[in-house]
XYZ file of C-alpha atoms in Angstrom:
161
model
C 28.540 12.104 16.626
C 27.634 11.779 20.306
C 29.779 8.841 21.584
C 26.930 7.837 23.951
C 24.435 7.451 20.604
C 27.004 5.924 19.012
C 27.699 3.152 21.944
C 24.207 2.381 21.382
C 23.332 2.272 18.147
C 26.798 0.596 16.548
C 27.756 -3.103 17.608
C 29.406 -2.899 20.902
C 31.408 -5.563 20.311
C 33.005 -4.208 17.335
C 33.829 -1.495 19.264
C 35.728 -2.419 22.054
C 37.725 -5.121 20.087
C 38.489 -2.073 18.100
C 39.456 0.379 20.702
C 41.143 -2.314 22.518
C 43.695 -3.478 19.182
C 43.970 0.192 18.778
C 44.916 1.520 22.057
C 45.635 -1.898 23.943
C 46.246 0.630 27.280
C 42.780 0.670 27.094
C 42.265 -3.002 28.535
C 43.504 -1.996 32.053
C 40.420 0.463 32.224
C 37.946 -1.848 30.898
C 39.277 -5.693 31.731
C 37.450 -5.217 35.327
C 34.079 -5.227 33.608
C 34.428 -7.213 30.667
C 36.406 -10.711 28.792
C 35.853 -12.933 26.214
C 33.409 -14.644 27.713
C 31.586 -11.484 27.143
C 31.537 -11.600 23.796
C 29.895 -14.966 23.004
C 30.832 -18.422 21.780
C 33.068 -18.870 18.127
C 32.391 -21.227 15.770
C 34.998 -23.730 13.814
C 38.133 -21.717 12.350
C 37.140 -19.700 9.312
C 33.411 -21.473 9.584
C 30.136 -20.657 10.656
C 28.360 -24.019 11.297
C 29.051 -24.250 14.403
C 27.482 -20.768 15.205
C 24.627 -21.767 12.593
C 24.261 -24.905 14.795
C 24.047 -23.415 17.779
C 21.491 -20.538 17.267
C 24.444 -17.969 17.181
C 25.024 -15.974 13.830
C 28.338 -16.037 12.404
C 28.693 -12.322 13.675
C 28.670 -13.894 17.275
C 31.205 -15.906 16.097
C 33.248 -14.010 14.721
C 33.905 -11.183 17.256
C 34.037 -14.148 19.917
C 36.983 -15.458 17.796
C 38.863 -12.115 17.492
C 37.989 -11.202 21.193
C 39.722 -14.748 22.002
C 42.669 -13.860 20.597
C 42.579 -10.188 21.523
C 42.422 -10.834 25.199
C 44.627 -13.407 25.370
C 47.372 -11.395 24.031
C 46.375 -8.477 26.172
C 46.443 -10.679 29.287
C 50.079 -11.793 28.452
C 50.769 -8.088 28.094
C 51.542 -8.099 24.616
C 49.567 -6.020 21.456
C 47.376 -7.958 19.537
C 48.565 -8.091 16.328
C 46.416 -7.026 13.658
C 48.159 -9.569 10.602
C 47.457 -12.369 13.054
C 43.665 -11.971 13.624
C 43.193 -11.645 10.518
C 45.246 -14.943 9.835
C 42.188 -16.701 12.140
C 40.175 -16.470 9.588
C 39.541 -18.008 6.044
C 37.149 -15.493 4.409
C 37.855 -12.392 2.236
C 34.680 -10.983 3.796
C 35.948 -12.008 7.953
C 39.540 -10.890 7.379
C 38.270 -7.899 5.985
C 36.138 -7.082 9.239
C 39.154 -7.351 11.164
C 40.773 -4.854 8.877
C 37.997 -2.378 9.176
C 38.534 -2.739 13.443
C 42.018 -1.221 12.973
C 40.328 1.752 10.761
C 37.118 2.266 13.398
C 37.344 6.089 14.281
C 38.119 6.405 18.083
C 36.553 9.466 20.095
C 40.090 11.683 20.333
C 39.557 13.434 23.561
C 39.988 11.909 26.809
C 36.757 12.770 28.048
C 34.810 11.727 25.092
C 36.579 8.436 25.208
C 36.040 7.781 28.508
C 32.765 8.010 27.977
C 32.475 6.333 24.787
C 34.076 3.665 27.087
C 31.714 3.448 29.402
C 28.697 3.348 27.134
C 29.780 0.538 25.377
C 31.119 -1.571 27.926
C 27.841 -0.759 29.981
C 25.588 -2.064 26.562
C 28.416 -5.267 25.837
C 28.224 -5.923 29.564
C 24.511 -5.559 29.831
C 23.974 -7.775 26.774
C 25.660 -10.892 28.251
C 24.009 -10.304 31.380
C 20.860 -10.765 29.841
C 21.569 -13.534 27.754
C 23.234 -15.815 31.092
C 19.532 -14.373 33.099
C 17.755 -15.815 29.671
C 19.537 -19.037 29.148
C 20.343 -19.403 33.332
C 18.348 -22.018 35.986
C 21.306 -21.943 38.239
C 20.004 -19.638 40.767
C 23.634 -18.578 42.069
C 24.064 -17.388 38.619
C 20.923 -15.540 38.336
C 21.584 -13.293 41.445
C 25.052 -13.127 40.496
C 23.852 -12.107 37.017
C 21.490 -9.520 38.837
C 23.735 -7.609 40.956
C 26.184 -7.830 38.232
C 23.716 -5.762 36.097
C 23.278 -3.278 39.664
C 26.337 -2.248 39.663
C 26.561 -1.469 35.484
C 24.052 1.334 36.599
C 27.685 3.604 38.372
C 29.933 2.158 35.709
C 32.435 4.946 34.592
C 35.622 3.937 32.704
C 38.381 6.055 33.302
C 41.649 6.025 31.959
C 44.987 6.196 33.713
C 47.103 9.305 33.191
């Protein structure tokens, strides 16, 4: 499957937090662009209300709960373990979402996964740029926002030797 139709069309989210617990290399190429912030707001530990609440849905939640933990630990230049997300969560149905991250099929060859890269940082990115331009009045923010989104357009992940 193309990786760029695939970017698009799958969850974003799920898909860096998976190439990034997979291959945590991978966060040098991609931590200029994107963080947990990124990736939303959680909820409570092993709850939703909070997303509920708050007009997220508990998928919000959830991937802003592993990406917490994943970029913490990638930022302290250690591997996210994969037996300790799934410990952040209560549910049979959560801790088997973070299960299925470690099993999400990575494009093999460099070039295909620098591009699969790209195309799904450029939609996460492009997604939380929206939603701060949505939910923004601070007008700082806004232009920041703006030429944030500008400079998405000549985004190209590469990956070091």
């Amino acid at each position: 499957k193309d990786p760029e139709l695939a970017a698009k069309e799958g969850n974003a989210k799920r898909q860096l937090l998976a190439a990034l617990i997979q291959m945590p290399k991978l966060y040098e190429s991609v931590s200029r662009w994107v963080s947990e912030k990124d990736f939303g707001t959680e909820s409570a530990k092993g709850t939703n209300e909070a997303a509920v609440g708050s007009g997220l849905n508990s998928s919000d939640a959830f991937y802003a709960t592993v990406a917490r933990y994943v970029f913490k630990q990638l930022k302290g230049g250690n591997k996210p373990q994969l037996a300790d997300v799934i410990s952040c969560f209560d549910t049979t149905e959560q801790q088997e979402k973070v299960s299925a991250l470690a099993a999400f099929e990575l494009p093999q060859e460099r070039a295909e996964l620098e591009k699969f890269l790209t195309e799904t940082v450029r939609t996460l990115k492009t997604e939380s740029i929206d939603e701060t331009i949505r939910s923004g009045d601070d007008l700082q923010a806004l232009q920041e926002a703006i030429n944030q989104k500008r400079a998405l357009q000549s985004l190209k992940i590469m990956i070091p030797g």
